[in-house]
PDB file of C-alpha atoms and ligand atoms in Angstrom:
ATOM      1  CA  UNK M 272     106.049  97.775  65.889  1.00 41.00           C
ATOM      2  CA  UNK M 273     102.623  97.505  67.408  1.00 42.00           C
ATOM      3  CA  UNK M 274     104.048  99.916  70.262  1.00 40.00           C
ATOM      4  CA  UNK M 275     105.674 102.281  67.860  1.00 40.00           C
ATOM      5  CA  UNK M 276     102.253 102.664  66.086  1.00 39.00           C
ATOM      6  CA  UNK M 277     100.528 103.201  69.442  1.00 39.00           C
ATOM      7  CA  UNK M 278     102.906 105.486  70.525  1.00 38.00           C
ATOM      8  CA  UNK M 279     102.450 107.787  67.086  1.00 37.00           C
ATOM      9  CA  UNK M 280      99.118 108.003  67.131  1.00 37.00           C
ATOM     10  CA  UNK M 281      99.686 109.810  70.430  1.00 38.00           C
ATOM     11  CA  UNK M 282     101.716 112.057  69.229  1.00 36.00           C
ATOM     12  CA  UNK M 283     100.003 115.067  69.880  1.00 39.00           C
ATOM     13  CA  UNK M 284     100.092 114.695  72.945  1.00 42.00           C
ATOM     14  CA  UNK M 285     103.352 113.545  73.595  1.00 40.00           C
ATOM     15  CA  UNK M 286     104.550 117.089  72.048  1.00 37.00           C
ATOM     16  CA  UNK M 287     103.322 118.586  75.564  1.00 41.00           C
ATOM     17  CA  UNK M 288     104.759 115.415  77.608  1.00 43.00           C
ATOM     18  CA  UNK M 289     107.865 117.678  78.322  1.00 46.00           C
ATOM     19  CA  UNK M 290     105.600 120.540  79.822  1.00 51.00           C
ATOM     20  CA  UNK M 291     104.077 120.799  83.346  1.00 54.00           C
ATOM     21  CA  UNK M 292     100.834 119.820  82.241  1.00 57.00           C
ATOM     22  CA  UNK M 293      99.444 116.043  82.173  1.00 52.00           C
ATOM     23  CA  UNK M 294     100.338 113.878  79.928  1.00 52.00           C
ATOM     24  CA  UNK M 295      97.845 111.642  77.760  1.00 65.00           C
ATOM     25  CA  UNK M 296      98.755 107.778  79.568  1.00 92.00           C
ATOM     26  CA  UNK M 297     100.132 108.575  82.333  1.00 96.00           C
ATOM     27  CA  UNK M 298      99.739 107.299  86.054  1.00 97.00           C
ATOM     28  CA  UNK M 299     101.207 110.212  88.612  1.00 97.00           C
ATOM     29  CA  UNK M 300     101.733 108.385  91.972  1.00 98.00           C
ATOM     30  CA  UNK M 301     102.649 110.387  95.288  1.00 98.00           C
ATOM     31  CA  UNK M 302     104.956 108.831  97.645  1.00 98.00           C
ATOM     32  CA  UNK M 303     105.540 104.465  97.720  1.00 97.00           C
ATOM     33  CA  UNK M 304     102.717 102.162  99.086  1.00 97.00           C
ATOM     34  CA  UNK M 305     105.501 100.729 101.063  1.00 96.00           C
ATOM     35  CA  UNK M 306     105.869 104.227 102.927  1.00 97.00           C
ATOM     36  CA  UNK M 307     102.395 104.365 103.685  1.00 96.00           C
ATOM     37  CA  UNK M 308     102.116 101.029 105.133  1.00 96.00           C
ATOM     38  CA  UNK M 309     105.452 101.548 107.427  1.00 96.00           C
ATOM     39  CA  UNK M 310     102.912 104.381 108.826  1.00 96.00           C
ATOM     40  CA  UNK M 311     104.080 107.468 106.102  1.00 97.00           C
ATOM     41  CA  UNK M 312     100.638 109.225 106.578  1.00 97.00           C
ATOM     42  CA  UNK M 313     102.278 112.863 106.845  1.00 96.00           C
ATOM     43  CA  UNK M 314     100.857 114.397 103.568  1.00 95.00           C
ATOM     44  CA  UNK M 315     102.764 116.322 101.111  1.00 92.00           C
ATOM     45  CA  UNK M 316     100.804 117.402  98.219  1.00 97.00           C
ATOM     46  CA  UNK M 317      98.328 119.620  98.606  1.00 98.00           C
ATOM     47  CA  UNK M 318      94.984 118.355  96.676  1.00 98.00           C
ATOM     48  CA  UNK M 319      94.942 121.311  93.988  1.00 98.00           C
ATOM     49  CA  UNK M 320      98.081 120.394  92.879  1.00 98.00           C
ATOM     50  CA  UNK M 321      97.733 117.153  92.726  1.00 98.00           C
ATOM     51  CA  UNK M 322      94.916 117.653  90.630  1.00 98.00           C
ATOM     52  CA  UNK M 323      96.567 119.402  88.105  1.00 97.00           C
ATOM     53  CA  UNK M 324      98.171 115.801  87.224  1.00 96.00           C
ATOM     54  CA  UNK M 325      94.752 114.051  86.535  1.00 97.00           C
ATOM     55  CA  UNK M 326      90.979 114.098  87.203  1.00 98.00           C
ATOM     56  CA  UNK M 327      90.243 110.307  88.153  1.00 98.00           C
ATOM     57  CA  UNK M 328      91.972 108.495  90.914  1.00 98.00           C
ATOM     58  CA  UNK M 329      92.410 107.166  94.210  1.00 98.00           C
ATOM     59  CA  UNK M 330      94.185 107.815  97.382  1.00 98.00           C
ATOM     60  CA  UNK M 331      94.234 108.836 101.016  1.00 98.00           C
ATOM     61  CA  UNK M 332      94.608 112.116 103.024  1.00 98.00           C
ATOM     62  CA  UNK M 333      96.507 113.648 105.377  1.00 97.00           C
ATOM     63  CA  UNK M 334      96.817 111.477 108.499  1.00 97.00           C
ATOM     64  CA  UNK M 335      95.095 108.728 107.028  1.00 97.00           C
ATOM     65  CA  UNK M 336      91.914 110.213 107.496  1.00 98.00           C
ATOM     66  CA  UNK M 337      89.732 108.301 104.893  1.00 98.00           C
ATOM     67  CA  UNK M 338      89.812 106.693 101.389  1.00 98.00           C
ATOM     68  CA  UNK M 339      90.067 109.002  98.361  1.00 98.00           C
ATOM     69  CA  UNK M 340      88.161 108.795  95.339  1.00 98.00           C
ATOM     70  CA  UNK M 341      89.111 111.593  92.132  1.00 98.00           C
ATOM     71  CA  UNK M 342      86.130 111.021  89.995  1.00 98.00           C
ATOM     72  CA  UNK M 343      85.729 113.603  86.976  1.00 98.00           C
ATOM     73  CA  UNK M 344      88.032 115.963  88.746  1.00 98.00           C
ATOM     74  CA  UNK M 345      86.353 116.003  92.319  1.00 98.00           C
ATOM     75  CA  UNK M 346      87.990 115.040  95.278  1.00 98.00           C
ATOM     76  CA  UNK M 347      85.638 112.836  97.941  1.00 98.00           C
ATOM     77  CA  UNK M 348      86.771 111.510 101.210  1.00 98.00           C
ATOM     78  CA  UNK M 349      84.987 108.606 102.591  1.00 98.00           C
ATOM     79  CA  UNK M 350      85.513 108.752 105.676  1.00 98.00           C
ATOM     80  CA  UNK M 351      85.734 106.396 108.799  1.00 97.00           C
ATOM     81  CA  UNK M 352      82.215 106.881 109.673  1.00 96.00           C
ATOM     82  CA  UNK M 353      81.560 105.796 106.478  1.00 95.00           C
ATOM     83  CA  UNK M 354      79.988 109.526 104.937  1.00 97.00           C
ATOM     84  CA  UNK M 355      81.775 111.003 102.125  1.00 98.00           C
ATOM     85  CA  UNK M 356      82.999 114.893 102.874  1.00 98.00           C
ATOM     86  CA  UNK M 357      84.469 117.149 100.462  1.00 98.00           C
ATOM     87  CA  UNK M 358      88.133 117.953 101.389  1.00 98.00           C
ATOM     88  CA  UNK M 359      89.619 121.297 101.362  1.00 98.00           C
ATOM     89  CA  UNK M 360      91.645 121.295  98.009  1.00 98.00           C
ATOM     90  CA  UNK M 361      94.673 123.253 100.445  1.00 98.00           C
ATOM     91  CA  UNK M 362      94.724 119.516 102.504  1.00 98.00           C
ATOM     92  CA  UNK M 363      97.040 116.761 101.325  1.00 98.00           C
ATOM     93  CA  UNK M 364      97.765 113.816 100.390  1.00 98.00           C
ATOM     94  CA  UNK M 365     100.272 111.321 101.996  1.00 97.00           C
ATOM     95  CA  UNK M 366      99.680 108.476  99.289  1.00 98.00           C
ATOM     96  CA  UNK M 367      97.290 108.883  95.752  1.00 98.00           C
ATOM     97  CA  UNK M 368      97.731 107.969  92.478  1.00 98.00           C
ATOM     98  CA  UNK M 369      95.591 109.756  89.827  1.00 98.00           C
ATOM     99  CA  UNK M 370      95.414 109.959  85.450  1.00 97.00           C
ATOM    100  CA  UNK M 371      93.308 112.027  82.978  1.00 96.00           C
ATOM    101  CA  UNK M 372      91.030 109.316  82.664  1.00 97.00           C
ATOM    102  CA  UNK M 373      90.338 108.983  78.613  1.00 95.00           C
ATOM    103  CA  UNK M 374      89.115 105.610  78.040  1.00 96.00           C
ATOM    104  CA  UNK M 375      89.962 103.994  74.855  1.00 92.00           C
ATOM    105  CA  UNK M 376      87.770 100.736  75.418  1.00 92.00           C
ATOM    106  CA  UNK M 377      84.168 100.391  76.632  1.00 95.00           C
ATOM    107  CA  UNK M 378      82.460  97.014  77.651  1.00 92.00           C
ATOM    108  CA  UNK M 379      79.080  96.175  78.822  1.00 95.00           C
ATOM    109  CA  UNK M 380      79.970  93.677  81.995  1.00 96.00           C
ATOM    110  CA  UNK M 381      78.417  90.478  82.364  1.00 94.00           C
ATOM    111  CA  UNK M 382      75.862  90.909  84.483  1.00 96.00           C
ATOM    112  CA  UNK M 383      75.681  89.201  87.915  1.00 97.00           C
ATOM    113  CA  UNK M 384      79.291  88.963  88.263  1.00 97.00           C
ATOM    114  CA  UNK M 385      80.807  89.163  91.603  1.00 98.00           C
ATOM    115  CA  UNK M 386      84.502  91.118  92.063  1.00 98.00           C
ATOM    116  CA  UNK M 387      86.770  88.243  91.521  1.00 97.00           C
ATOM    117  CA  UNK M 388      84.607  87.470  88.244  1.00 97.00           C
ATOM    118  CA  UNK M 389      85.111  91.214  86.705  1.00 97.00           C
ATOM    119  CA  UNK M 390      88.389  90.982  87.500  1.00 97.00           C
ATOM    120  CA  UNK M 391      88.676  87.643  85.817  1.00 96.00           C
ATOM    121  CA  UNK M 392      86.657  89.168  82.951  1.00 96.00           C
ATOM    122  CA  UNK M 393      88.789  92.874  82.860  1.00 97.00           C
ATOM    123  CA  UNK M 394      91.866  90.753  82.488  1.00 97.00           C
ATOM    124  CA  UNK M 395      90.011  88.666  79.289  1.00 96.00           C
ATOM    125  CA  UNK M 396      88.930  92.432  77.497  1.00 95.00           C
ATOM    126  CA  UNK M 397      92.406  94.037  78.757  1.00 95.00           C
ATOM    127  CA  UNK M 398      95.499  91.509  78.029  1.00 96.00           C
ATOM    128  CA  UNK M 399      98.457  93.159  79.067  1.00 96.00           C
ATOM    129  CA  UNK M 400      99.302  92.962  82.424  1.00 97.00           C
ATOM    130  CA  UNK M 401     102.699  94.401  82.006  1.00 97.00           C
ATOM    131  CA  UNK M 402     101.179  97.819  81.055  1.00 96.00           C
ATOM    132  CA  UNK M 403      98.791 100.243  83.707  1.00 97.00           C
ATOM    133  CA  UNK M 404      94.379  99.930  83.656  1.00 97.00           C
ATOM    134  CA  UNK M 405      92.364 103.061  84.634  1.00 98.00           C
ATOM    135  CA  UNK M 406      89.497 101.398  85.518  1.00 98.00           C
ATOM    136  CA  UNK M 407      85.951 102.996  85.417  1.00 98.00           C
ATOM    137  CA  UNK M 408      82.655 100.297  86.563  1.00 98.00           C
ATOM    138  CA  UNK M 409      79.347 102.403  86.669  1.00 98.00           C
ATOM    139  CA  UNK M 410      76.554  99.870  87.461  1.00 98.00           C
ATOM    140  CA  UNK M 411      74.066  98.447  90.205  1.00 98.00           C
ATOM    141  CA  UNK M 412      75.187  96.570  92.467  1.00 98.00           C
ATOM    142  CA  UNK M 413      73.250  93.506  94.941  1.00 98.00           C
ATOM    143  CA  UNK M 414      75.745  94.136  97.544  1.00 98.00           C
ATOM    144  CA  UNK M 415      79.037  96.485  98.177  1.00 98.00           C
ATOM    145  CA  UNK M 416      81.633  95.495 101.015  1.00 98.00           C
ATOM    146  CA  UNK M 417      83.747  98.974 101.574  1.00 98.00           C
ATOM    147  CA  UNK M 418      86.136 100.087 103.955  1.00 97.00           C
ATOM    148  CA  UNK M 419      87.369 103.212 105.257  1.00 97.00           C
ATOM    149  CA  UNK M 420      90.399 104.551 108.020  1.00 96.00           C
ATOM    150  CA  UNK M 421      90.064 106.642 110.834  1.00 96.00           C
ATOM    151  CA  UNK M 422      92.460 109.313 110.908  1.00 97.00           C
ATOM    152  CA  UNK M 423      96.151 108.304 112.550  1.00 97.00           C
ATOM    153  CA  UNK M 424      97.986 110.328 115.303  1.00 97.00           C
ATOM    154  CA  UNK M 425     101.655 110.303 115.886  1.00 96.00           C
ATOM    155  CA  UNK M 426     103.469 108.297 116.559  1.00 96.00           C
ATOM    156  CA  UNK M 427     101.931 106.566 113.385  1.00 97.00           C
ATOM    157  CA  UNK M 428     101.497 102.516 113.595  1.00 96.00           C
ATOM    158  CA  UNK M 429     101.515 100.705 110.913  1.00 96.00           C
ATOM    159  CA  UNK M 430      98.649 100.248 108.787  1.00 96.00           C
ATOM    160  CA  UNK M 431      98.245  96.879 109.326  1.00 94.00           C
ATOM    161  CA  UNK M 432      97.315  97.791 112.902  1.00 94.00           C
ATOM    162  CA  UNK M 433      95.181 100.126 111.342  1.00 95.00           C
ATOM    163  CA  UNK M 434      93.223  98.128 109.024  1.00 92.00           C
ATOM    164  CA  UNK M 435      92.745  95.526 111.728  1.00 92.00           C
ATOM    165  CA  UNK M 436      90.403  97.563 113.217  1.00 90.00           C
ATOM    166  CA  UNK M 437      88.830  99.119 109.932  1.00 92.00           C
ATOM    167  CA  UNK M 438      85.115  99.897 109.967  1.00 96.00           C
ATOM    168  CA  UNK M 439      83.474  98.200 107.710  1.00 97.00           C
ATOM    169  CA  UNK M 440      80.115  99.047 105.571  1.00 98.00           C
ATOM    170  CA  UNK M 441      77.960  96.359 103.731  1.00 98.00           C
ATOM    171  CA  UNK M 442      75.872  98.553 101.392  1.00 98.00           C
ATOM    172  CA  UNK M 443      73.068  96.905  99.421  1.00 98.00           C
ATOM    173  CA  UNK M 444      71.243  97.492  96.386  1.00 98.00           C
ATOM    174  CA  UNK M 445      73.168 100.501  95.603  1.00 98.00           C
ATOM    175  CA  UNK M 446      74.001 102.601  92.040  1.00 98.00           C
ATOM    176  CA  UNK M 447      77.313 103.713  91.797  1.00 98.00           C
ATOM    177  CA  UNK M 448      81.171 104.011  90.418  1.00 98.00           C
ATOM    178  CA  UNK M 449      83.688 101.861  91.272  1.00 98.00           C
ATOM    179  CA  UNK M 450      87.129 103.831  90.460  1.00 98.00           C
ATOM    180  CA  UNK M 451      90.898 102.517  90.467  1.00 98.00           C
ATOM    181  CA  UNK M 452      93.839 100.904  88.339  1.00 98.00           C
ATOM    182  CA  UNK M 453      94.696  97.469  87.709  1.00 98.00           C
ATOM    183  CA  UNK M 454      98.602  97.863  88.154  1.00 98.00           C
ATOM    184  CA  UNK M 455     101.571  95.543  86.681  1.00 98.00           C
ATOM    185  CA  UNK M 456     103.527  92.758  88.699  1.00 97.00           C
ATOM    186  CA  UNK M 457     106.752  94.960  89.049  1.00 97.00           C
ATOM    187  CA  UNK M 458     105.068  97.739  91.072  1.00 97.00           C
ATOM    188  CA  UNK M 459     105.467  95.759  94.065  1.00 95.00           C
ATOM    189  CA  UNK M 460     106.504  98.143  96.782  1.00 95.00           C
ATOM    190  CA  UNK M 461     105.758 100.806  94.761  1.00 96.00           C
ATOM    191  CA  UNK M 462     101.904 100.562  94.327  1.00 96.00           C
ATOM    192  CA  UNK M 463      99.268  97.357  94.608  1.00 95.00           C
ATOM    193  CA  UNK M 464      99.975  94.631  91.970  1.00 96.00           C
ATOM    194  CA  UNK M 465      96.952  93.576  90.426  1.00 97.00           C
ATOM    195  CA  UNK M 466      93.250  95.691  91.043  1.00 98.00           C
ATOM    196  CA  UNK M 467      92.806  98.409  93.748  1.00 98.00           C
ATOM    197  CA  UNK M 468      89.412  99.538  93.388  1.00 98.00           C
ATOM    198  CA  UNK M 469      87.404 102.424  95.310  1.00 98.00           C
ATOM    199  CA  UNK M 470      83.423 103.252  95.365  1.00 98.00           C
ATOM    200  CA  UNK M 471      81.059 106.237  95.671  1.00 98.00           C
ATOM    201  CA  UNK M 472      77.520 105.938  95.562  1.00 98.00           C
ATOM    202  CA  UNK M 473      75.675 107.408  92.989  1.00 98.00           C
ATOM    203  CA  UNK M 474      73.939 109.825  95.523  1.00 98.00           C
ATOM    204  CA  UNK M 475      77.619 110.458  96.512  1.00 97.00           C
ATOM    205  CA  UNK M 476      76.664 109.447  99.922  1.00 98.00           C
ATOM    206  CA  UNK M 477      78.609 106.507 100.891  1.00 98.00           C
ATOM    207  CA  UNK M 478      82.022 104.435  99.600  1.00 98.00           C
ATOM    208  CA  UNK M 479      85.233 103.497 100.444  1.00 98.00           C
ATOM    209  CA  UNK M 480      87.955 101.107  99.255  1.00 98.00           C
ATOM    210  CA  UNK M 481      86.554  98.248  97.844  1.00 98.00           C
ATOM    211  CA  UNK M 482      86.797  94.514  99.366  1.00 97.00           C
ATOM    212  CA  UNK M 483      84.014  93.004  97.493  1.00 98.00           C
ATOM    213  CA  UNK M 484      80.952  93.081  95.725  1.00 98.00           C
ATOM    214  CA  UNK M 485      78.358  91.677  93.520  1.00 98.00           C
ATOM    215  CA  UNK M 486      77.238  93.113  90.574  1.00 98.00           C
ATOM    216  CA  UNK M 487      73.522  93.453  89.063  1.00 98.00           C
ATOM    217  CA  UNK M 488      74.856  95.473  85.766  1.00 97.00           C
ATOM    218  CA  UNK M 489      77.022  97.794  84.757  1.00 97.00           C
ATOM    219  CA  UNK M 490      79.655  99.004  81.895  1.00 97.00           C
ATOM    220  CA  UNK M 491      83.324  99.435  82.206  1.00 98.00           C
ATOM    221  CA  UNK M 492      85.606 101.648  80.762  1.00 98.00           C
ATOM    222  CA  UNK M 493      89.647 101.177  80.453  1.00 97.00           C
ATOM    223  CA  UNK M 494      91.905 103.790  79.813  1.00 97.00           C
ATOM    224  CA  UNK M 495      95.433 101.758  79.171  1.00 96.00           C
ATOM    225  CA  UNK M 496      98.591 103.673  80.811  1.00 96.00           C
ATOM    226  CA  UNK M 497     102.016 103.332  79.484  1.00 94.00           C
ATOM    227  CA  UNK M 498     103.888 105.735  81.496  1.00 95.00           C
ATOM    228  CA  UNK M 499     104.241 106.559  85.279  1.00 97.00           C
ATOM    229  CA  UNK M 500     105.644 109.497  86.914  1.00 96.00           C
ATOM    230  CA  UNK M 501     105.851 109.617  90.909  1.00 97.00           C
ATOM    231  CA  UNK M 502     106.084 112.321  92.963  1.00 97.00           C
ATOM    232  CA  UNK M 503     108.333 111.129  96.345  1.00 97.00           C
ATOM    233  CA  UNK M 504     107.395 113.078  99.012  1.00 96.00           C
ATOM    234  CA  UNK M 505     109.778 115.977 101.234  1.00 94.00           C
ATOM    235  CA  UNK M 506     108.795 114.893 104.860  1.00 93.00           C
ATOM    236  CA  UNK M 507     110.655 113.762 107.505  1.00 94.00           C
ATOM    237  CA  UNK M 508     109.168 110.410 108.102  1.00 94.00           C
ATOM    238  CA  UNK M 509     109.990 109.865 104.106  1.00 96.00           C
ATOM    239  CA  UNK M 510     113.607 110.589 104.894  1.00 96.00           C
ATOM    240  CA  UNK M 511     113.471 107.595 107.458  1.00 96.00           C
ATOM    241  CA  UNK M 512     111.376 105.267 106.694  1.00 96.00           C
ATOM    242  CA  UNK M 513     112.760 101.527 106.169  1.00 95.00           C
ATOM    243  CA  UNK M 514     111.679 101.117 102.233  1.00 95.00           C
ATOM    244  CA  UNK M 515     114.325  97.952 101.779  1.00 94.00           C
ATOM    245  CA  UNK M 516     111.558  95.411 104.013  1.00 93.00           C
ATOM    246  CA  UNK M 517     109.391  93.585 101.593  1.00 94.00           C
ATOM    247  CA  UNK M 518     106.176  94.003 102.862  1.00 95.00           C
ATOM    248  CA  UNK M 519     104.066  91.742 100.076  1.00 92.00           C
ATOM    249  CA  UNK M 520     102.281  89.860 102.742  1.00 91.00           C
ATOM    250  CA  UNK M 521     101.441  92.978 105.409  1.00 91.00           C
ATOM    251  CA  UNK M 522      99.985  94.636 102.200  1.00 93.00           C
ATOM    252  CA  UNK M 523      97.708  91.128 101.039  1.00 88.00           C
ATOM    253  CA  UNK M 524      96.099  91.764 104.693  1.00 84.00           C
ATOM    254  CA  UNK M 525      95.508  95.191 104.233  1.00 88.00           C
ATOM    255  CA  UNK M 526      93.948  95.540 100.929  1.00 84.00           C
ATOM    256  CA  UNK M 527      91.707  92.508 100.520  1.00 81.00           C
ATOM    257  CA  UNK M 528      89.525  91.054 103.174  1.00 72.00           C
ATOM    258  CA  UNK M 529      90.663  88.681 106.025  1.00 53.00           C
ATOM    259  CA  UNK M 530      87.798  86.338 106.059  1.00 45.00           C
ATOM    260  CA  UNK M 531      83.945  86.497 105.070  1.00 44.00           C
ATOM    261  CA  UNK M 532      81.462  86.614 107.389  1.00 38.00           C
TER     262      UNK M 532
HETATM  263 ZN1   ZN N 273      92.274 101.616  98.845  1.00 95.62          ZN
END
């Protein structure tokens, strides 16, 4: 009933859900994270189209050259040298997933928390774990542990080999927006169970993909997603890629960190 209700008073928008446009909750995800850790770095949409489908995101480009961040409908790349470039909107993107970020709740975060502690906190203010999080954190924070990829040449290796050699930047006392989705258990394959979170500096000079941080304070905003549309991409290496391996623990040691310091 509860989901009927919340599904009404969307109803405006879910006239246009049958157009090309985007739709109001939706998460539009390009190719499988699967693909792109079998080494699937060929892109296949270009940037401009991709951000007709939303205006807030996160992703990578075209031979794995860098993180993406899509914050209020402009593209940066953080690159491997840790500076954040503008891409050319005619590039693409092997891997993204992006929304119209329209954030229904809005929380003040308690300050000093570290990443596992907003996390822990997030999942407290937003329940439902069986449902997609855009997840906006604008604050100050003590200390930032990103990560970025150099860019990949054929043939691609995995990106576990990758990531093993990742630069990666220890930022401190820095303003900024941490961008990304808190995704549902049965994604797995598909996209990252569970909180993948990417940061640019307020000066938009730095970022990356997040592995840790601590906060000083901030404010969150959630923008709850109920539907998710994915774009699988044309290529080649798409067409032959093993997608039937579970990869579950070659993606744990790519998106968090191996061991502190
Ligand atoms: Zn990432």
């Amino acid at each position: 009933m509860n989901k009927w209700m919340a599904i009404a008073g969307a109803g405006l928008v879910l006239g246009a859900a049958g157009c090309a446009g985007p739709s109001r909750n939706t998460v539009y995800q390009v190719s499988t994270i699967d693909a792109l850790l079998a080494g699937t770095y060929d892109g296949d949409l270009p940037l401009r189209d991709l951000r007709k489908q939303g205006d807030f995101g996160i992703g990578t480009y075209d031979d794995l050259d860098g993180e993406m961040v899509l914050l209020d409908g402009v593209f940066y790349q953080i690159k491997a040298d840790g500076k954040v470039y503008s891409p050319d909107l005619r590039g693409e993107t092997p891997f993204a997933a992006v929304c119209v970020f329209r954030p229904e709740k809005f929380f003040a975060v308690p300050p000093g928390a570290d990443m596992v502690g907003v996390e822990k906190w997030l999942d407290r203010e937003a329940p439902n774990q069986n449902l997609f999080c855009a997840i906006r954190i604008e604050g100050t924070f003590k200390t930032m542990r990103t990560r970025s990829v150099p860019p990949q040449r054929r043939p691609y290796p995995p990106l576990k080999e990758v990531a093993a050699t990742q630069p990666v930047f220890d930022l401190e006392n820095v303003a900024g927006t941490v961008v990304g989705f808190r995704c549902p258990p049965f994604v797995a394959g598909v996209n990252v169970p569970g909180y993948h979170l990417h940061f640019l500096s307020q000066d938009g000079a730095r970022g990356g993909h997040v592995l840790g941080f601590e906060l000083v304070t901030g404010t969150a905003q959630v923008d709850v997603l109920d539907r998710f549309v994915m774009q699988l991409p044309g290529t080649e290496d798409f067409a032959t890629v093993d997608l039937a391996k579970d990869r579950q623990q070659d993606l744990k040691g790519v998106e968090k960190e191996k061991s502190k310091k």
